[in-house]
């Protein structure tokens, strides 16, 4: 089950298409999606809209593109977006809001559970004053990657949406891993997305499709978003071959995410017992495990990852003494046992 003979825990983005996906891709009926004529893309967009409880969906190349198209649709140049200081959209999307959209990012601290304090958001919202940019958008991330794959609840999301709407702003959710959040909470995705004006989710992470994300929102929002997607070169023509894998992802790969969560928990609990490593178990809620090297260890995260790689376990350094491990469908429970043994041995060497 491993990837290229590695137990590869660097990211769930490394997942490869399943045999059922390859089969569906080969058989996909396609058309020109810029004309709106790719039946497979249209089917995926309808499924995505239904899953998120929105009126419409738009297939995009990546999570980054979905988030950018959303920002460009919600905001005009010079307007402002409030988001967490640990948000993927702030840290890992090449500054796209400012570089492409002229949108001013205004960060507030992410709390350890991935939330933003309502009071912090409230204080960040601008008053009507010629000196200030206009606050147009608030974004949340669910699950929250850098805070450990933590989940945001429907109740919290509703509170943020109410705050946004009371201040003439919209709420976007970067839901790259929203299906992980829904499975962990035992709720439907649409319960988590109902309060938001837009949501991007990824097919290419834990759901194992090779490419693609879907941006969902109202009919009017998606009509405008289509033009933004075209503007940035995202009209992909016969991309139904890709959407076909996405359909299989939604049909077959959602419920099994619980296995990835169980594997992450098993890994985290074992790491908690390895002398020299520490992990905050409360933030291990889905398929991610962030752990730290104690100051007693005479080497850093890069070195530990190098040692593990020599024993065919790949991990991602996430700071000088911090490492991330992400579980997914190409890593079995037995391989997690192996990864635990390897980590234990690497720390002792
Ligand atoms: N995250 C990747 C890296 O970019 C860090 C990973 O390995 O976790 N939102 C969130 C919360 C994400 O974690 C990611 C990818 C994205 C958006 C971007 O998705 P893509 O890679 O499809 O552009």
Short mmCIF file of C-alpha atoms and ligand atoms in Angstrom, two decimals:
data_model
loop_
_atom_site.label_atom_id
_atom_site.label_comp_id
_atom_site.label_asym_id
_atom_site.label_seq_id
_atom_site.Cartn_x
_atom_site.Cartn_y
_atom_site.Cartn_z
CA UNK A 1 0.00 0.00 0.00
CA UNK A 2 2.97 2.34 0.46
CA UNK A 3 3.97 4.99 -2.11
CA UNK A 4 7.15 4.14 -4.10
CA UNK A 5 8.17 1.78 -1.32
CA UNK A 6 8.09 4.54 1.27
CA UNK A 7 5.70 4.92 4.15
CA UNK A 8 5.11 8.48 3.07
CA UNK A 9 3.62 10.61 5.83
CA UNK A 10 4.75 14.00 4.49
CA UNK A 11 1.28 14.96 3.25
CA UNK A 12 -2.06 13.59 2.11
CA UNK A 13 -1.40 15.51 -1.12
CA UNK A 14 0.90 12.61 -2.06
CA UNK A 15 -2.02 10.23 -2.48
CA UNK A 16 -2.30 8.73 -5.95
CA UNK A 17 -5.51 7.88 -7.85
CA UNK A 18 -7.14 4.58 -6.95
CA UNK A 19 -7.74 1.88 -9.61
CA UNK A 20 -11.44 2.86 -9.65
CA UNK A 21 -10.42 6.47 -10.37
CA UNK A 22 -8.13 5.48 -13.24
CA UNK A 23 -10.94 3.39 -14.71
CA UNK A 24 -13.42 6.28 -14.42
CA UNK A 25 -10.89 8.69 -15.94
CA UNK A 26 -10.38 6.43 -18.95
CA UNK A 27 -14.13 6.17 -19.54
CA UNK A 28 -15.07 9.81 -18.79
CA UNK A 29 -17.38 11.52 -21.27
CA UNK A 30 -15.92 14.98 -21.84
CA UNK A 31 -16.67 18.29 -23.54
CA UNK A 32 -15.37 21.86 -23.51
CA UNK A 33 -15.88 23.10 -19.97
CA UNK A 34 -15.27 26.74 -20.91
CA UNK A 35 -18.49 26.33 -22.93
CA UNK A 36 -20.03 24.64 -19.86
CA UNK A 37 -20.31 21.45 -21.95
CA UNK A 38 -18.29 18.87 -20.02
CA UNK A 39 -20.94 16.53 -18.58
CA UNK A 40 -18.51 14.95 -16.12
CA UNK A 41 -17.44 18.31 -14.71
CA UNK A 42 -21.06 19.41 -14.52
CA UNK A 43 -21.90 16.24 -12.59
CA UNK A 44 -19.01 16.78 -10.15
CA UNK A 45 -20.02 20.41 -9.61
CA UNK A 46 -23.59 19.37 -8.87
CA UNK A 47 -22.42 16.71 -6.42
CA UNK A 48 -20.14 19.23 -4.72
CA UNK A 49 -22.92 21.81 -4.46
CA UNK A 50 -25.20 19.20 -2.95
CA UNK A 51 -22.59 18.01 -0.44
CA UNK A 52 -21.88 21.55 0.72
CA UNK A 53 -25.53 22.67 0.61
CA UNK A 54 -24.78 25.44 -1.88
CA UNK A 55 -26.52 26.34 -5.15
CA UNK A 56 -23.54 25.79 -7.42
CA UNK A 57 -19.96 24.56 -7.68
CA UNK A 58 -16.94 25.41 -9.83
CA UNK A 59 -14.19 22.89 -10.58
CA UNK A 60 -10.72 24.42 -10.15
CA UNK A 61 -7.18 23.11 -10.51
CA UNK A 62 -6.20 23.34 -6.86
CA UNK A 63 -7.14 24.51 -3.39
CA UNK A 64 -4.93 27.55 -3.91
CA UNK A 65 -6.81 28.44 -7.08
CA UNK A 66 -10.20 27.93 -5.41
CA UNK A 67 -9.25 30.22 -2.54
CA UNK A 68 -7.85 32.85 -4.92
CA UNK A 69 -10.91 32.81 -7.17
CA UNK A 70 -13.07 33.16 -4.08
CA UNK A 71 -11.07 36.14 -2.78
CA UNK A 72 -11.17 37.80 -6.21
CA UNK A 73 -14.94 37.30 -6.34
CA UNK A 74 -15.69 38.59 -2.84
CA UNK A 75 -13.27 41.54 -2.79
CA UNK A 76 -12.31 44.52 -4.90
CA UNK A 77 -8.74 45.84 -4.97
CA UNK A 78 -7.91 47.74 -1.79
CA UNK A 79 -10.50 45.87 0.26
CA UNK A 80 -9.53 43.78 3.24
CA UNK A 81 -9.78 40.17 4.32
CA UNK A 82 -9.49 39.04 7.96
CA UNK A 83 -7.88 35.64 8.49
CA UNK A 84 -5.78 33.68 10.96
CA UNK A 85 -2.05 34.34 11.24
CA UNK A 86 -1.51 30.58 10.76
CA UNK A 87 -3.92 30.26 7.83
CA UNK A 88 -2.79 28.40 4.73
CA UNK A 89 -4.18 31.31 2.70
CA UNK A 90 -1.86 33.67 4.56
CA UNK A 91 1.28 31.55 4.81
CA UNK A 92 1.37 29.11 1.91
CA UNK A 93 -0.38 30.67 -1.08
CA UNK A 94 2.49 32.82 -2.32
CA UNK A 95 0.85 36.05 -1.15
CA UNK A 96 -1.81 35.66 -3.86
CA UNK A 97 -4.41 37.88 -2.18
CA UNK A 98 -2.07 40.88 -2.32
CA UNK A 99 -0.10 39.96 -5.46
CA UNK A 100 -3.02 39.09 -7.72
CA UNK A 101 -6.05 40.62 -6.03
CA UNK A 102 -4.71 43.78 -4.40
CA UNK A 103 -6.53 42.48 -1.32
CA UNK A 104 -5.15 43.53 2.04
CA UNK A 105 -4.71 40.57 4.45
CA UNK A 106 -5.41 41.48 8.08
CA UNK A 107 -4.38 38.68 10.42
CA UNK A 108 -5.59 37.87 13.93
CA UNK A 109 -4.00 35.12 16.06
CA UNK A 110 -5.13 31.55 15.48
CA UNK A 111 -5.95 29.82 18.75
CA UNK A 112 -4.56 26.30 19.41
CA UNK A 113 -7.91 24.80 18.36
CA UNK A 114 -7.81 26.57 14.97
CA UNK A 115 -10.44 29.19 15.86
CA UNK A 116 -10.11 32.96 15.77
CA UNK A 117 -11.43 34.70 18.90
CA UNK A 118 -14.70 36.45 18.08
CA UNK A 119 -13.46 39.49 19.99
CA UNK A 120 -10.29 39.59 17.89
CA UNK A 121 -12.31 39.45 14.67
CA UNK A 122 -14.64 42.14 15.95
CA UNK A 123 -11.75 44.46 16.81
CA UNK A 124 -10.15 43.82 13.42
CA UNK A 125 -13.28 44.79 11.46
CA UNK A 126 -12.77 48.36 10.20
CA UNK A 127 -15.07 51.21 10.99
CA UNK A 128 -16.24 53.46 8.16
CA UNK A 129 -13.35 55.89 7.88
CA UNK A 130 -11.50 57.18 4.81
CA UNK A 131 -8.18 56.07 6.27
CA UNK A 132 -9.07 52.38 6.35
CA UNK A 133 -9.53 49.64 3.81
CA UNK A 134 -13.07 48.21 3.83
CA UNK A 135 -13.39 44.82 5.53
CA UNK A 136 -15.07 42.64 2.91
CA UNK A 137 -14.21 39.05 3.81
CA UNK A 138 -13.48 36.81 6.77
CA UNK A 139 -11.95 33.38 6.15
CA UNK A 140 -11.76 30.29 8.33
CA UNK A 141 -9.84 27.05 7.73
CA UNK A 142 -11.45 23.68 8.50
CA UNK A 143 -9.66 21.45 9.32
CA UNK A 144 -6.89 23.79 10.40
CA UNK A 145 -3.61 22.54 8.98
CA UNK A 146 -0.96 24.36 11.01
CA UNK A 147 -2.90 24.04 14.25
CA UNK A 148 -2.78 20.26 13.87
CA UNK A 149 -5.72 19.29 11.68
CA UNK A 150 -8.14 20.65 14.27
CA UNK A 151 -11.86 20.88 13.53
CA UNK A 152 -14.16 23.89 13.74
CA UNK A 153 -17.73 23.15 14.81
CA UNK A 154 -20.92 24.28 13.07
CA UNK A 155 -21.84 26.41 16.10
CA UNK A 156 -18.57 28.34 15.98
CA UNK A 157 -18.76 28.83 12.21
CA UNK A 158 -22.30 30.20 12.59
CA UNK A 159 -21.06 32.75 15.14
CA UNK A 160 -18.33 33.97 12.78
CA UNK A 161 -20.81 34.13 9.89
CA UNK A 162 -23.21 36.21 12.01
CA UNK A 163 -20.39 38.60 12.86
CA UNK A 164 -19.35 38.88 9.21
CA UNK A 165 -22.87 39.46 7.95
CA UNK A 166 -23.67 42.03 10.64
CA UNK A 167 -20.70 43.98 9.29
CA UNK A 168 -21.46 43.72 5.54
CA UNK A 169 -18.68 41.16 5.05
CA UNK A 170 -18.79 37.60 3.72
CA UNK A 171 -17.44 34.36 5.13
CA UNK A 172 -15.26 32.03 3.06
CA UNK A 173 -14.10 28.64 4.35
CA UNK A 174 -10.83 27.12 3.16
CA UNK A 175 -12.21 23.63 3.57
CA UNK A 176 -9.33 21.81 1.90
CA UNK A 177 -10.01 19.00 4.41
CA UNK A 178 -13.66 19.75 5.31
CA UNK A 179 -14.58 16.09 4.75
CA UNK A 180 -12.07 15.12 7.46
CA UNK A 181 -13.75 17.66 9.77
CA UNK A 182 -17.23 16.31 9.02
CA UNK A 183 -16.17 12.68 9.55
CA UNK A 184 -14.40 13.56 12.82
CA UNK A 185 -17.44 15.45 14.13
CA UNK A 186 -19.93 12.88 12.81
CA UNK A 187 -21.90 15.55 10.92
CA UNK A 188 -22.70 16.25 7.26
CA UNK A 189 -20.37 18.65 5.44
CA UNK A 190 -23.34 20.90 4.67
CA UNK A 191 -23.86 21.48 8.41
CA UNK A 192 -20.34 22.95 8.55
CA UNK A 193 -20.70 25.00 5.38
CA UNK A 194 -24.31 26.25 5.73
CA UNK A 195 -23.37 29.54 7.45
CA UNK A 196 -20.60 30.39 4.94
CA UNK A 197 -20.99 32.31 1.69
CA UNK A 198 -18.36 30.21 -0.08
CA UNK A 199 -16.24 27.14 0.51
CA UNK A 200 -13.33 25.51 -1.30
CA UNK A 201 -12.67 21.82 -0.71
CA UNK A 202 -9.97 19.58 -2.15
CA UNK A 203 -10.39 16.27 -3.93
CA UNK A 204 -6.64 15.76 -4.17
CA UNK A 205 -5.75 15.30 -0.50
CA UNK A 206 -7.27 12.62 1.76
CA UNK A 207 -9.85 11.83 -0.92
CA UNK A 208 -6.98 10.64 -3.16
CA UNK A 209 -7.95 12.18 -6.51
CA UNK A 210 -4.95 13.25 -8.60
CA UNK A 211 -6.02 16.88 -9.16
CA UNK A 212 -8.74 19.30 -8.29
CA UNK A 213 -10.82 21.27 -5.86
CA UNK A 214 -14.33 22.67 -6.00
CA UNK A 215 -15.41 26.18 -5.02
CA UNK A 216 -19.07 26.29 -3.97
CA UNK A 217 -21.48 29.16 -3.33
CA UNK A 218 -24.67 30.79 -4.63
CA UNK A 219 -25.54 30.81 -8.36
CA UNK A 220 -24.66 34.51 -8.56
CA UNK A 221 -21.35 34.03 -6.76
CA UNK A 222 -20.28 31.10 -8.96
CA UNK A 223 -21.28 32.98 -12.15
CA UNK A 224 -18.85 35.77 -11.16
CA UNK A 225 -16.25 33.24 -9.97
CA UNK A 226 -16.23 31.53 -13.41
CA UNK A 227 -14.98 34.77 -14.94
CA UNK A 228 -12.26 35.14 -12.27
CA UNK A 229 -11.20 31.54 -12.92
CA UNK A 230 -10.94 32.31 -16.67
CA UNK A 231 -8.93 35.45 -15.91
CA UNK A 232 -6.25 33.48 -14.10
CA UNK A 233 -6.08 30.77 -16.74
CA UNK A 234 -8.20 28.18 -14.99
CA UNK A 235 -10.60 27.31 -17.85
CA UNK A 236 -9.43 23.74 -18.44
CA UNK A 237 -11.50 22.49 -21.44
CA UNK A 238 -11.89 18.64 -21.43
CA UNK A 239 -11.00 18.38 -17.77
CA UNK A 240 -13.78 15.83 -17.25
CA UNK A 241 -11.00 13.22 -17.22
CA UNK A 242 -9.92 14.84 -13.94
CA UNK A 243 -13.43 15.44 -12.62
CA UNK A 244 -14.18 11.73 -13.14
CA UNK A 245 -11.63 10.89 -10.45
CA UNK A 246 -13.21 13.54 -8.23
CA UNK A 247 -16.61 11.87 -8.56
CA UNK A 248 -15.12 8.56 -7.42
CA UNK A 249 -13.44 10.44 -4.56
CA UNK A 250 -16.79 11.77 -3.32
CA UNK A 251 -18.54 8.44 -3.80
CA UNK A 252 -15.94 6.08 -2.35
CA UNK A 253 -13.32 7.88 -0.30
CA UNK A 254 -15.20 9.93 2.30
CA UNK A 255 -16.36 7.44 4.90
CA UNK A 256 -12.99 5.69 5.03
CA UNK A 257 -11.31 8.91 6.30
CA UNK A 258 -12.15 7.59 9.79
CA UNK A 259 -9.39 4.97 9.28
CA UNK A 260 -6.85 7.74 8.65
CA UNK A 261 -7.99 9.47 11.84
CA UNK A 262 -7.60 6.25 13.84
CA UNK A 263 -4.10 5.79 12.39
CA UNK A 264 -3.13 9.35 13.28
CA UNK A 265 -4.35 8.83 16.83
CA UNK A 266 -2.41 5.56 17.12
CA UNK A 267 0.75 7.26 15.84
CA UNK A 268 0.32 10.24 18.18
CA UNK A 269 -0.27 8.09 21.25
CA UNK A 270 2.87 6.08 20.48
CA UNK A 271 4.93 9.23 19.89
CA UNK A 272 3.78 10.53 23.27
CA UNK A 273 5.63 7.56 24.80
CA UNK A 274 8.90 8.01 22.87
CA UNK A 275 11.49 9.67 25.09
CA UNK A 276 12.78 12.80 23.35
CA UNK A 277 9.55 13.52 21.45
CA UNK A 278 6.42 15.31 22.60
CA UNK A 279 2.98 15.75 21.09
CA UNK A 280 -0.13 17.66 22.09
CA UNK A 281 -2.75 14.92 21.91
CA UNK A 282 -5.72 17.30 22.17
CA UNK A 283 -4.92 18.79 18.77
CA UNK A 284 -4.78 15.37 17.09
CA UNK A 285 -8.37 15.34 15.88
CA UNK A 286 -8.16 14.16 12.26
CA UNK A 287 -5.33 12.87 10.04
CA UNK A 288 -2.42 15.06 11.19
CA UNK A 289 0.17 14.65 13.93
CA UNK A 290 2.55 17.51 14.69
CA UNK A 291 5.25 16.59 17.18
CA UNK A 292 8.29 18.27 18.70
CA UNK A 293 11.85 17.25 19.45
CA UNK A 294 12.74 17.94 23.08
CA UNK A 295 15.73 20.22 23.67
CA UNK A 296 17.56 17.18 25.11
CA UNK A 297 17.89 15.61 21.65
CA UNK A 298 21.24 16.55 20.07
CA UNK A 299 19.81 16.93 16.53
CA UNK A 300 17.02 18.85 14.81
CA UNK A 301 13.88 17.99 12.83
CA UNK A 302 15.70 17.86 9.48
CA UNK A 303 18.12 15.30 10.85
CA UNK A 304 15.37 13.14 12.35
CA UNK A 305 13.52 13.19 9.00
CA UNK A 306 16.75 12.22 7.18
CA UNK A 307 17.27 9.29 9.55
CA UNK A 308 13.68 8.11 9.14
CA UNK A 309 13.89 8.41 5.35
CA UNK A 310 16.88 6.07 5.31
CA UNK A 311 14.52 3.54 6.87
CA UNK A 312 11.84 4.27 4.27
CA UNK A 313 9.62 6.48 6.41
CA UNK A 314 9.09 10.01 5.14
CA UNK A 315 8.07 12.88 7.41
CA UNK A 316 7.87 16.64 6.89
CA UNK A 317 9.99 19.05 8.96
CA UNK A 318 7.73 21.89 10.03
CA UNK A 319 10.16 24.05 11.99
CA UNK A 320 13.63 23.45 13.41
CA UNK A 321 12.31 21.10 16.11
CA UNK A 322 8.84 20.35 14.77
CA UNK A 323 7.71 17.58 12.43
CA UNK A 324 4.41 16.83 10.69
CA UNK A 325 3.05 13.38 9.88
CA UNK A 326 -0.16 13.04 7.84
CA UNK A 327 -2.07 9.79 7.45
CA UNK A 328 -3.97 8.83 4.29
CA UNK A 329 -5.39 5.89 2.38
CA UNK A 330 -1.98 4.73 1.11
CA UNK A 331 -0.71 4.08 4.64
CA UNK A 332 -2.08 1.06 6.48
CA UNK A 333 -2.39 0.54 10.23
CA UNK A 334 0.45 -2.01 10.01
CA UNK A 335 2.67 0.56 8.30
CA UNK A 336 1.92 2.96 11.14
CA UNK A 337 3.31 0.30 13.50
CA UNK A 338 6.46 0.22 11.36
CA UNK A 339 6.70 4.03 11.35
CA UNK A 340 6.46 4.03 15.16
CA UNK A 341 9.32 1.50 15.43
CA UNK A 342 11.43 3.53 12.99
CA UNK A 343 10.85 6.77 14.91
CA UNK A 344 11.70 5.11 18.18
CA UNK A 345 14.94 3.75 16.70
CA UNK A 346 15.90 7.06 15.02
CA UNK A 347 15.56 9.01 18.26
CA UNK A 348 17.84 6.55 20.08
CA UNK A 349 20.66 6.52 17.52
N1 LIG B 1 -1.51 22.16 1.89
C1 LIG B 1 -0.28 21.46 1.62
C2 LIG B 1 0.90 22.44 1.60
O1 LIG B 1 0.62 23.52 0.80
C3 LIG B 1 1.28 22.93 2.96
C4 LIG B 1 -0.08 20.36 2.62
O2 LIG B 1 0.78 19.50 2.37
O3 LIG B 1 -0.78 20.33 3.65
N2 LIG B 1 -5.67 24.91 2.19
C5 LIG B 1 -5.10 24.08 3.08
C6 LIG B 1 -5.59 24.09 4.48
C7 LIG B 1 -4.05 23.25 2.68
O4 LIG B 1 -3.48 22.46 3.59
C8 LIG B 1 -3.62 23.26 1.34
C9 LIG B 1 -2.47 22.40 0.88
C10 LIG B 1 -4.26 24.13 0.44
C11 LIG B 1 -5.30 24.95 0.90
C12 LIG B 1 -3.83 24.28 -0.99
O5 LIG B 1 -4.20 23.21 -1.77
P1 LIG B 1 -3.45 22.94 -3.17
O6 LIG B 1 -2.16 22.27 -2.82
O7 LIG B 1 -4.40 22.04 -3.90
O8 LIG B 1 -3.26 24.24 -3.84
#
